[in-house]
Amino acid sequence: GIQVEQSPPDLILQEGANSTLRCNFSDSVNNLQWFHQNPWGQLINLFYIPSGTKQNGRLSATTVATERYSLLYISSSQTTDSGVYFCAVVGNQFYFGTGTSLTVIP
Amino acid sequence: GAVVSQHPSWVICKSGTSVKIECRSLDFQATTMFWYRQFPKQSLMLMATSNEGSKATYEQGVEKDKFLINHASLTLSTLTVTSAHPEDSSFYICSTDRGYGYTFGSGTRLTVV
């Protein structure tokens, strides 16, 4: 199967700081999504981004499919951004990455 | 957007009993539903894929007789954990592909005591 590695595994930010999360994948994919899992476990879809760049408020994402990576940018972080961020790719099934646990402190 | 309703949100059961988890697609017909399990501090692992009107496909290492999946209609897929044991305690979540991305249920936290 496709290996999906995320970095960093853990991240602590001061409120207002910016951050970049990275997702590397081992093979060509048909789709890539970024999710935020809140403390209750719910997965919130952030971006459907097989290639290119998208922005949604303080979040933006870029996928470079030919180089097999994607980046998630969080600007002006808020405490509500805390949680685990997953990228997931579609090969012959949906493969989840290892996750980045983000804690934003006031 | 697409909504997948998952129930119950949490359940505590005694060892040896069975628990049924339901996922309903509220505004579309889901021919395929994916079931995942997530242990604490870990990523989501695909357990099985259910297809409406046919047998589910299980991932390697997942016992099909223990995790019974039924997808009898285009709007309902169920996962039954049979003869639950404490090691089955986990977070279970369903998902389906809308064609423009996967959407997930809210998850079920199962605790077996």
Short mmCIF file of C-alpha atoms in Angstrom, two decimals:
data_model
loop_
_atom_site.label_atom_id
_atom_site.label_comp_id
_atom_site.label_asym_id
_atom_site.label_seq_id
_atom_site.Cartn_x
_atom_site.Cartn_y
_atom_site.Cartn_z
CA GLY A 1 0.00 0.00 0.00
CA ILE A 2 0.86 3.67 -0.14
CA GLN A 3 2.90 5.04 2.76
CA VAL A 4 1.78 8.43 4.03
CA GLU A 5 4.10 10.22 6.42
CA GLN A 6 3.30 13.48 8.15
CA SER A 7 5.59 15.89 9.91
CA PRO A 8 6.01 17.09 12.51
CA PRO A 9 4.23 14.49 14.66
CA ASP A 10 3.60 17.03 17.41
CA LEU A 11 3.50 20.81 17.36
CA ILE A 12 2.91 23.38 20.07
CA LEU A 13 2.18 26.95 18.99
CA GLN A 14 1.55 30.21 20.70
CA GLU A 15 -1.77 31.72 19.67
CA GLY A 16 -1.26 33.93 16.65
CA ALA A 17 1.69 32.00 15.25
CA ASN A 18 1.86 30.47 11.80
CA SER A 19 2.73 26.88 10.96
CA THR A 20 3.28 24.50 8.06
CA LEU A 21 2.35 20.83 8.19
CA ARG A 22 3.78 18.44 5.65
CA CYS A 23 2.46 15.23 4.09
CA ASN A 24 4.68 12.94 2.01
CA PHE A 25 3.30 10.00 0.11
CA SER A 26 5.08 7.12 -1.54
CA ASP A 27 3.19 6.68 -4.81
CA SER A 28 0.99 8.44 -7.33
CA VAL A 29 -2.45 9.22 -5.98
CA ASN A 30 -5.80 10.15 -7.43
CA ASN A 31 -6.88 12.37 -4.58
CA LEU A 32 -5.62 13.95 -1.41
CA GLN A 33 -7.60 15.41 1.45
CA TRP A 34 -6.68 17.22 4.65
CA PHE A 35 -8.77 16.66 7.76
CA HIS A 36 -8.92 18.13 11.23
CA GLN A 37 -9.93 15.72 13.97
CA ASN A 38 -11.35 17.59 16.93
CA PRO A 39 -11.04 16.42 20.54
CA TRP A 40 -14.36 14.55 20.23
CA GLY A 41 -13.01 12.51 17.34
CA GLN A 42 -15.00 14.09 14.56
CA LEU A 43 -13.19 14.42 11.26
CA ILE A 44 -13.72 17.72 9.51
CA ASN A 45 -12.77 17.92 5.86
CA LEU A 46 -10.51 20.90 5.27
CA PHE A 47 -9.41 20.51 1.67
CA TYR A 48 -9.93 18.22 -1.27
CA ILE A 49 -6.72 18.94 -3.10
CA PRO A 50 -5.25 16.39 -5.53
CA SER A 51 -3.06 19.16 -6.97
CA GLY A 52 -2.54 22.89 -6.89
CA THR A 53 -3.28 25.40 -4.14
CA LYS A 54 -6.46 26.24 -2.29
CA GLN A 55 -7.23 28.71 0.44
CA ASN A 56 -10.02 28.86 2.98
CA GLY A 57 -9.72 31.71 5.47
CA ARG A 58 -6.65 31.24 7.62
CA LEU A 59 -5.92 27.84 6.08
CA SER A 60 -4.38 27.05 2.77
CA ALA A 61 -3.02 23.90 1.18
CA THR A 62 -0.71 23.07 -1.68
CA THR A 63 -0.21 19.69 -3.30
CA VAL A 64 2.66 18.97 -5.66
CA ALA A 65 1.59 15.61 -7.01
CA THR A 66 4.66 15.10 -9.19
CA GLU A 67 6.88 15.40 -6.10
CA ARG A 68 4.48 13.47 -3.87
CA TYR A 69 3.90 15.93 -1.09
CA SER A 70 1.31 18.32 0.24
CA LEU A 71 1.53 21.21 2.68
CA LEU A 72 -1.08 22.66 4.99
CA TYR A 73 -0.54 26.23 6.15
CA ILE A 74 -2.20 27.59 9.26
CA SER A 75 -1.87 31.32 9.79
CA SER A 76 -2.70 33.33 12.91
CA SER A 77 -3.42 30.14 14.83
CA GLN A 78 -6.22 30.05 17.39
CA THR A 79 -6.83 27.72 20.32
CA THR A 80 -9.73 26.19 18.39
CA ASP A 81 -7.21 24.96 15.81
CA SER A 82 -5.94 22.43 18.34
CA GLY A 83 -6.43 18.79 17.43
CA VAL A 84 -4.94 16.27 15.07
CA TYR A 85 -4.47 17.01 11.40
CA PHE A 86 -4.50 14.12 8.97
CA CYS A 87 -3.79 13.98 5.31
CA ALA A 88 -5.25 11.05 3.40
CA VAL A 89 -4.63 9.89 -0.13
CA VAL A 90 -6.54 7.73 -2.54
CA GLY A 91 -4.73 4.95 -4.32
CA ASN A 92 -6.71 1.72 -4.51
CA GLN A 93 -8.13 2.68 -1.14
CA PHE A 94 -8.08 5.64 1.22
CA TYR A 95 -4.79 5.78 3.16
CA PHE A 96 -4.49 7.99 6.21
CA GLY A 97 -1.27 9.65 7.22
CA THR A 98 0.37 9.38 10.60
CA GLY A 99 -1.11 12.68 11.78
CA THR A 100 0.18 15.90 13.34
CA SER A 101 -1.05 16.71 16.82
CA LEU A 102 -1.34 20.47 17.17
CA THR A 103 -1.75 22.32 20.45
CA VAL A 104 -2.29 26.07 20.37
CA ILE A 105 -1.76 27.75 23.69
CA PRO A 106 -3.20 31.16 24.63
CA GLY B 1 -22.81 19.02 1.81
CA ALA B 2 -23.00 15.29 2.17
CA VAL B 3 -23.99 14.07 5.60
CA VAL B 4 -23.30 10.69 7.13
CA SER B 5 -25.12 10.13 10.39
CA GLN B 6 -23.46 7.63 12.75
CA HIS B 7 -25.03 6.18 15.90
CA PRO B 8 -24.41 5.70 18.70
CA SER B 9 -21.75 8.30 19.50
CA TRP B 10 -20.52 6.28 22.39
CA VAL B 11 -21.35 2.94 23.95
CA ILE B 12 -20.20 0.97 26.95
CA CYS B 13 -20.88 -2.75 26.89
CA LYS B 14 -20.01 -5.81 28.89
CA SER B 15 -17.45 -8.27 27.64
CA GLY B 16 -19.10 -10.99 25.57
CA THR B 17 -22.01 -8.91 24.33
CA SER B 18 -22.54 -7.54 20.82
CA VAL B 19 -22.78 -3.93 19.73
CA LYS B 20 -24.27 -2.57 16.51
CA ILE B 21 -23.10 0.69 14.96
CA GLU B 22 -25.17 2.33 12.23
CA CYS B 23 -24.18 4.73 9.51
CA ARG B 24 -26.84 6.41 7.43
CA SER B 25 -26.29 8.59 4.39
CA LEU B 26 -28.89 11.31 4.75
CA ASP B 27 -28.89 13.11 1.44
CA PHE B 28 -27.43 10.69 -1.08
CA GLN B 29 -27.21 7.02 -1.95
CA ALA B 30 -24.02 5.41 -0.72
CA THR B 31 -23.23 2.28 -2.69
CA THR B 32 -19.99 1.85 -0.74
CA MET B 33 -19.22 2.52 2.91
CA PHE B 34 -15.79 2.29 4.49
CA TRP B 35 -15.32 1.33 8.13
CA TYR B 36 -12.28 2.49 10.08
CA ARG B 37 -10.92 1.86 13.56
CA GLN B 38 -8.74 4.26 15.49
CA PHE B 39 -6.87 3.41 18.66
CA PRO B 40 -5.77 6.23 21.00
CA LYS B 41 -2.99 8.40 19.63
CA GLN B 42 -2.98 6.47 16.37
CA SER B 43 -4.14 7.03 12.83
CA LEU B 44 -7.26 5.57 11.24
CA MET B 45 -6.97 2.06 9.87
CA LEU B 46 -9.36 0.70 7.26
CA MET B 47 -11.16 -2.39 8.55
CA ALA B 48 -13.54 -3.22 5.75
CA THR B 49 -15.46 -1.94 2.78
CA SER B 50 -19.17 -2.60 2.54
CA ASN B 51 -21.00 -2.65 -0.76
CA GLU B 52 -24.75 -2.40 -1.07
CA GLY B 53 -26.27 -5.77 -1.81
CA SER B 54 -23.06 -7.78 -1.63
CA LYS B 55 -20.56 -9.13 0.87
CA ALA B 56 -18.13 -6.80 2.55
CA THR B 57 -14.43 -6.86 1.79
CA TYR B 58 -12.23 -7.11 4.87
CA GLU B 59 -8.66 -5.91 5.28
CA GLN B 60 -5.97 -8.35 6.24
CA GLY B 61 -6.05 -9.20 9.92
CA VAL B 62 -9.68 -8.16 10.47
CA GLU B 63 -11.92 -11.05 11.54
CA LYS B 64 -15.03 -11.05 9.40
CA ASP B 65 -16.92 -13.26 11.85
CA LYS B 66 -16.23 -10.83 14.65
CA PHE B 67 -16.96 -7.61 12.79
CA LEU B 68 -20.17 -8.24 10.89
CA ILE B 69 -20.97 -5.69 8.22
CA ASN B 70 -24.33 -5.34 6.52
CA HIS B 71 -25.16 -2.90 3.74
CA ALA B 72 -28.72 -3.82 2.95
CA SER B 73 -29.77 -0.51 1.45
CA LEU B 74 -28.24 2.47 -0.28
CA THR B 75 -28.67 4.59 2.82
CA LEU B 76 -27.70 2.26 5.66
CA SER B 77 -24.58 0.31 6.55
CA THR B 78 -24.08 -1.39 9.92
CA LEU B 79 -21.08 -2.77 11.78
CA THR B 80 -21.74 -5.28 14.55
CA VAL B 81 -18.95 -6.09 16.96
CA THR B 82 -19.78 -9.58 18.17
CA SER B 83 -18.66 -11.09 21.47
CA ALA B 84 -16.85 -7.89 22.32
CA HIS B 85 -13.67 -7.97 24.40
CA PRO B 86 -11.81 -5.14 26.10
CA GLU B 87 -9.24 -5.10 23.29
CA ASP B 88 -12.07 -4.14 20.89
CA SER B 89 -12.41 -0.85 22.73
CA SER B 90 -11.70 1.76 20.12
CA PHE B 91 -13.11 4.59 18.02
CA TYR B 92 -15.03 3.32 15.00
CA ILE B 93 -15.89 5.63 12.12
CA CYS B 94 -17.56 5.18 8.77
CA SER B 95 -16.96 7.03 5.55
CA THR B 96 -18.16 7.22 1.99
CA ASP B 97 -16.87 8.80 -1.21
CA ARG B 98 -19.08 11.44 -2.74
CA GLY B 99 -16.92 11.64 -5.86
CA TYR B 100 -15.51 14.96 -4.79
CA GLY B 101 -14.00 13.72 -1.55
CA TYR B 102 -14.66 11.45 1.37
CA THR B 103 -17.12 12.38 4.08
CA PHE B 104 -17.14 10.81 7.53
CA GLY B 105 -19.61 9.93 10.22
CA SER B 106 -19.11 11.45 13.66
CA GLY B 107 -17.65 8.22 15.04
CA THR B 108 -18.55 5.77 17.78
CA ARG B 109 -16.42 5.38 20.88
CA LEU B 110 -16.76 1.81 22.10
CA THR B 111 -15.65 0.80 25.57
CA VAL B 112 -15.86 -2.86 26.54
CA VAL B 113 -15.70 -3.55 30.25
#
